[in-house]
Amino acid sequence: MALLPLGVSAGEIFTRDGVTDGDTFFLAPHAMLDSDPALQSWVTYSLMRSTCKLEMGGDNPARNSSFDCEFKARRHLVSSWEEKRGSEFTDAYLDALSDVEYAGFLAEYTVFFHGKKHWVVPEGLRLDEFREWRRDNLRGHKPRTRLVGSWNYAHNR
C-alpha cells in the first residue's frame, strides 16, 4: 500500500470513535517540505508505526496496536532524532526519550507510558528498575505521540 499525501485541515486529524480509521496511511504534505529535525523524526515514527500496522493487516489496520509496532517506531524516533538534531537543536520530549534509550529502558518506557492491556510484551522487562530510574530522571514527564499524517480509506481519495 502506498503512502500518499493528504491535506490536513488546520493541523487536525479527524477521528471516528476516538481513533483515526482506515486502511491506508497518508503523509501530511508539509512533512515533505519542512526540514525541522524534530518534525522529521516524528515523520519517521509515523511511517514506521503505520507500516507495522498495515503489515498486521485486518479490515481496519488503523486500529491495530502492538508492543512491537510501538517499540520499533519509538526506537526509530530516537535514532532519527539522534542523527538529525545536531548541537543547535533541542526538543524536550525527544531529548528525554533519547535519555531513556541511552539508559536501556525504551522497552519499559513503551509499556509503562503507552501500553495496552492486549499487548504481548517480552519477558524480562525491568519495570521496577525503570520506575526507580523514572523517579530520578523523568520528573514531570508527559508522554507524547505525534502522528504526522492520517489514516483513511484508499478508495475515498
PDB file of C-alpha atoms in Angstrom:
ATOM      1  CA  MET A   1       0.000   0.000   0.000  1.00  0.00           C
ATOM      2  CA  ALA A   2       1.337   3.393  -0.915  1.00  0.00           C
ATOM      3  CA  LEU A   3       1.772   6.304   1.431  1.00  0.00           C
ATOM      4  CA  LEU A   4       0.100   9.249  -0.211  1.00  0.00           C
ATOM      5  CA  PRO A   5      -0.197  12.936   0.715  1.00  0.00           C
ATOM      6  CA  LEU A   6      -3.354  14.091   2.452  1.00  0.00           C
ATOM      7  CA  GLY A   7      -4.276  17.650   3.271  1.00  0.00           C
ATOM      8  CA  VAL A   8      -4.845  18.157   6.983  1.00  0.00           C
ATOM      9  CA  SER A   9      -7.201  20.954   7.950  1.00  0.00           C
ATOM     10  CA  ALA A  10      -5.594  23.349  10.455  1.00  0.00           C
ATOM     11  CA  GLY A  11      -3.302  20.570  11.631  1.00  0.00           C
ATOM     12  CA  GLU A  12      -6.202  18.462  12.905  1.00  0.00           C
ATOM     13  CA  ILE A  13      -6.678  14.792  12.238  1.00  0.00           C
ATOM     14  CA  PHE A  14     -10.306  13.758  12.115  1.00  0.00           C
ATOM     15  CA  THR A  15     -11.322  10.722  14.115  1.00  0.00           C
ATOM     16  CA  ARG A  16     -14.227   8.300  14.466  1.00  0.00           C
ATOM     17  CA  ASP A  17     -14.888   6.655  17.824  1.00  0.00           C
ATOM     18  CA  GLY A  18     -11.814   8.404  19.226  1.00  0.00           C
ATOM     19  CA  VAL A  19      -9.332   6.936  16.753  1.00  0.00           C
ATOM     20  CA  THR A  20      -8.404   7.578  13.171  1.00  0.00           C
ATOM     21  CA  ASP A  21      -9.674   4.895  10.847  1.00  0.00           C
ATOM     22  CA  GLY A  22      -8.658   3.417   7.548  1.00  0.00           C
ATOM     23  CA  ASP A  23      -6.613   1.031   5.506  1.00  0.00           C
ATOM     24  CA  THR A  24      -4.030   3.497   4.169  1.00  0.00           C
ATOM     25  CA  PHE A  25      -1.774   5.978   5.937  1.00  0.00           C
ATOM     26  CA  PHE A  26      -1.478   9.342   4.232  1.00  0.00           C
ATOM     27  CA  LEU A  27       1.552  11.506   4.959  1.00  0.00           C
ATOM     28  CA  ALA A  28       0.824  15.181   5.568  1.00  0.00           C
ATOM     29  CA  PRO A  29       2.184  17.342   2.700  1.00  0.00           C
ATOM     30  CA  HIS A  30       4.074  19.730   4.994  1.00  0.00           C
ATOM     31  CA  ALA A  31       6.132  16.777   6.231  1.00  0.00           C
ATOM     32  CA  MET A  32       7.936  16.592   2.911  1.00  0.00           C
ATOM     33  CA  LEU A  33       8.805  20.296   2.877  1.00  0.00           C
ATOM     34  CA  ASP A  34       9.798  21.111   6.453  1.00  0.00           C
ATOM     35  CA  SER A  35      13.333  20.067   7.401  1.00  0.00           C
ATOM     36  CA  ASP A  36      12.865  20.612  11.155  1.00  0.00           C
ATOM     37  CA  PRO A  37      14.733  17.703  12.819  1.00  0.00           C
ATOM     38  CA  ALA A  38      12.001  17.113  15.404  1.00  0.00           C
ATOM     39  CA  LEU A  39       9.286  17.026  12.750  1.00  0.00           C
ATOM     40  CA  GLN A  40      11.329  14.722  10.529  1.00  0.00           C
ATOM     41  CA  SER A  41      11.916  12.412  13.484  1.00  0.00           C
ATOM     42  CA  TRP A  42       8.165  12.239  14.079  1.00  0.00           C
ATOM     43  CA  VAL A  43       7.696  11.534  10.343  1.00  0.00           C
ATOM     44  CA  THR A  44       9.987   8.539  10.797  1.00  0.00           C
ATOM     45  CA  TYR A  45       7.934   7.426  13.813  1.00  0.00           C
ATOM     46  CA  SER A  46       4.649   7.870  11.941  1.00  0.00           C
ATOM     47  CA  LEU A  47       5.815   5.921   8.911  1.00  0.00           C
ATOM     48  CA  MET A  48       7.318   3.086  10.953  1.00  0.00           C
ATOM     49  CA  ARG A  49       4.250   2.710  13.140  1.00  0.00           C
ATOM     50  CA  SER A  50       1.801   2.889  10.243  1.00  0.00           C
ATOM     51  CA  THR A  51       3.817   0.401   8.163  1.00  0.00           C
ATOM     52  CA  CYS A  52       3.783  -2.057  11.044  1.00  0.00           C
ATOM     53  CA  LYS A  53       0.019  -1.641  11.471  1.00  0.00           C
ATOM     54  CA  LEU A  54      -0.509  -2.215   7.761  1.00  0.00           C
ATOM     55  CA  GLU A  55       1.611  -5.382   7.948  1.00  0.00           C
ATOM     56  CA  MET A  56      -0.612  -6.650  10.772  1.00  0.00           C
ATOM     57  CA  GLY A  57      -3.488  -6.446   8.278  1.00  0.00           C
ATOM     58  CA  GLY A  58      -7.158  -6.821   9.026  1.00  0.00           C
ATOM     59  CA  ASP A  59     -10.216  -4.849   7.987  1.00  0.00           C
ATOM     60  CA  ASN A  60      -9.044  -1.695   9.735  1.00  0.00           C
ATOM     61  CA  PRO A  61      -5.255  -1.525  10.188  1.00  0.00           C
ATOM     62  CA  ALA A  62      -5.557   1.911  11.796  1.00  0.00           C
ATOM     63  CA  ARG A  63      -6.968   0.221  14.884  1.00  0.00           C
ATOM     64  CA  ASN A  64      -4.144  -2.308  15.192  1.00  0.00           C
ATOM     65  CA  SER A  65      -1.870  -1.928  18.173  1.00  0.00           C
ATOM     66  CA  SER A  66       1.028  -3.996  19.441  1.00  0.00           C
ATOM     67  CA  PHE A  67       4.068  -3.638  21.624  1.00  0.00           C
ATOM     68  CA  ASP A  68       6.319  -4.473  18.679  1.00  0.00           C
ATOM     69  CA  CYS A  69       4.861  -1.720  16.483  1.00  0.00           C
ATOM     70  CA  GLU A  70       5.060   0.938  19.175  1.00  0.00           C
ATOM     71  CA  PHE A  71       8.503  -0.081  20.416  1.00  0.00           C
ATOM     72  CA  LYS A  72      10.066  -0.242  16.952  1.00  0.00           C
ATOM     73  CA  ALA A  73       8.539   3.087  15.968  1.00  0.00           C
ATOM     74  CA  ARG A  74       9.854   4.760  19.147  1.00  0.00           C
ATOM     75  CA  ARG A  75      13.283   3.227  18.613  1.00  0.00           C
ATOM     76  CA  HIS A  76      13.341   4.711  15.098  1.00  0.00           C
ATOM     77  CA  LEU A  77      12.090   8.027  16.506  1.00  0.00           C
ATOM     78  CA  VAL A  78      15.068   8.196  18.859  1.00  0.00           C
ATOM     79  CA  SER A  79      17.523   7.074  16.196  1.00  0.00           C
ATOM     80  CA  SER A  80      16.225   9.648  13.724  1.00  0.00           C
ATOM     81  CA  TRP A  81      16.401  12.399  16.346  1.00  0.00           C
ATOM     82  CA  GLU A  82      19.975  11.491  17.237  1.00  0.00           C
ATOM     83  CA  GLU A  83      21.005  11.551  13.564  1.00  0.00           C
ATOM     84  CA  LYS A  84      19.286  14.817  12.673  1.00  0.00           C
ATOM     85  CA  ARG A  85      19.333  17.143  15.634  1.00  0.00           C
ATOM     86  CA  GLY A  86      22.905  18.388  15.796  1.00  0.00           C
ATOM     87  CA  SER A  87      24.035  20.624  18.631  1.00  0.00           C
ATOM     88  CA  GLU A  88      21.834  23.581  17.705  1.00  0.00           C
ATOM     89  CA  PHE A  89      18.505  21.746  18.079  1.00  0.00           C
ATOM     90  CA  THR A  90      16.704  20.698  21.214  1.00  0.00           C
ATOM     91  CA  ASP A  91      13.318  19.173  21.877  1.00  0.00           C
ATOM     92  CA  ALA A  92      12.472  18.435  25.499  1.00  0.00           C
ATOM     93  CA  TYR A  93      10.460  15.292  24.754  1.00  0.00           C
ATOM     94  CA  LEU A  94      12.858  13.825  22.193  1.00  0.00           C
ATOM     95  CA  ASP A  95      15.868  14.629  24.378  1.00  0.00           C
ATOM     96  CA  ALA A  96      14.191  12.845  27.303  1.00  0.00           C
ATOM     97  CA  LEU A  97      13.349   9.847  25.114  1.00  0.00           C
ATOM     98  CA  SER A  98      16.982   9.710  23.999  1.00  0.00           C
ATOM     99  CA  ASP A  99      17.983   9.585  27.673  1.00  0.00           C
ATOM    100  CA  VAL A 100      15.546   6.703  28.210  1.00  0.00           C
ATOM    101  CA  GLU A 101      17.081   4.792  25.292  1.00  0.00           C
ATOM    102  CA  TYR A 102      20.624   5.539  26.473  1.00  0.00           C
ATOM    103  CA  ALA A 103      19.718   4.175  29.928  1.00  0.00           C
ATOM    104  CA  GLY A 104      18.404   0.994  28.301  1.00  0.00           C
ATOM    105  CA  PHE A 105      14.757   1.449  29.266  1.00  0.00           C
ATOM    106  CA  LEU A 106      12.973   2.149  25.975  1.00  0.00           C
ATOM    107  CA  ALA A 107      11.005  -1.119  26.071  1.00  0.00           C
ATOM    108  CA  GLU A 108       9.954  -0.439  29.656  1.00  0.00           C
ATOM    109  CA  TYR A 109       9.070   3.163  28.789  1.00  0.00           C
ATOM    110  CA  THR A 110       6.930   1.949  25.900  1.00  0.00           C
ATOM    111  CA  VAL A 111       4.984  -0.444  28.111  1.00  0.00           C
ATOM    112  CA  PHE A 112       4.731   1.938  31.080  1.00  0.00           C
ATOM    113  CA  PHE A 113       3.533   5.009  29.178  1.00  0.00           C
ATOM    114  CA  HIS A 114       1.898   3.595  26.042  1.00  0.00           C
ATOM    115  CA  GLY A 115       0.974   0.003  26.890  1.00  0.00           C
ATOM    116  CA  LYS A 116      -2.384  -1.590  26.139  1.00  0.00           C
ATOM    117  CA  LYS A 117      -3.917  -4.485  28.053  1.00  0.00           C
ATOM    118  CA  HIS A 118      -3.983  -6.738  24.989  1.00  0.00           C
ATOM    119  CA  TRP A 119      -0.298  -6.295  24.128  1.00  0.00           C
ATOM    120  CA  VAL A 120       2.037  -9.251  24.251  1.00  0.00           C
ATOM    121  CA  VAL A 121       5.179  -7.885  25.881  1.00  0.00           C
ATOM    122  CA  PRO A 122       8.582  -9.520  26.051  1.00  0.00           C
ATOM    123  CA  GLU A 123       9.641 -11.343  29.178  1.00  0.00           C
ATOM    124  CA  GLY A 124      12.407  -9.895  31.280  1.00  0.00           C
ATOM    125  CA  LEU A 125      11.339  -6.252  31.250  1.00  0.00           C
ATOM    126  CA  ARG A 126      12.818  -4.372  34.174  1.00  0.00           C
ATOM    127  CA  LEU A 127       9.727  -2.356  35.096  1.00  0.00           C
ATOM    128  CA  ASP A 128      10.654  -1.936  38.765  1.00  0.00           C
ATOM    129  CA  GLU A 129      14.110  -0.651  37.816  1.00  0.00           C
ATOM    130  CA  PHE A 130      12.535   1.649  35.260  1.00  0.00           C
ATOM    131  CA  ARG A 131      10.121   3.077  37.850  1.00  0.00           C
ATOM    132  CA  GLU A 132      13.064   3.888  40.112  1.00  0.00           C
ATOM    133  CA  TRP A 133      15.063   5.425  37.260  1.00  0.00           C
ATOM    134  CA  ARG A 134      11.983   7.375  36.121  1.00  0.00           C
ATOM    135  CA  ARG A 135      11.541   8.974  39.554  1.00  0.00           C
ATOM    136  CA  ASP A 136      15.013  10.493  39.337  1.00  0.00           C
ATOM    137  CA  ASN A 137      15.243  11.185  35.604  1.00  0.00           C
ATOM    138  CA  LEU A 138      11.757  11.871  34.250  1.00  0.00           C
ATOM    139  CA  ARG A 139      10.124  14.102  36.842  1.00  0.00           C
ATOM    140  CA  GLY A 140       7.055  15.790  35.400  1.00  0.00           C
ATOM    141  CA  HIS A 141       7.454  13.881  32.129  1.00  0.00           C
ATOM    142  CA  LYS A 142       4.486  13.922  29.783  1.00  0.00           C
ATOM    143  CA  PRO A 143       4.487  11.151  27.150  1.00  0.00           C
ATOM    144  CA  ARG A 144       3.819  12.246  23.587  1.00  0.00           C
ATOM    145  CA  THR A 145       2.693  10.694  20.373  1.00  0.00           C
ATOM    146  CA  ARG A 146       2.740  12.869  17.293  1.00  0.00           C
ATOM    147  CA  LEU A 147       1.400  11.369  14.095  1.00  0.00           C
ATOM    148  CA  VAL A 148       2.377  13.350  11.023  1.00  0.00           C
ATOM    149  CA  GLY A 149      -0.378  12.154   8.736  1.00  0.00           C
ATOM    150  CA  SER A 150      -3.699  10.415   8.971  1.00  0.00           C
ATOM    151  CA  TRP A 151      -5.460   7.141   8.271  1.00  0.00           C
ATOM    152  CA  ASN A 152      -8.154   6.986   5.630  1.00  0.00           C
ATOM    153  CA  TYR A 153      -9.551   4.523   3.145  1.00  0.00           C
ATOM    154  CA  ALA A 154      -7.714   4.382  -0.181  1.00  0.00           C
ATOM    155  CA  HIS A 155     -10.980   4.207  -2.103  1.00  0.00           C
ATOM    156  CA  ASN A 156     -12.060   7.600  -0.645  1.00  0.00           C
ATOM    157  CA  ARG A 157      -9.285   9.557  -2.357  1.00  0.00           C
TER     158      ARG A 157
END
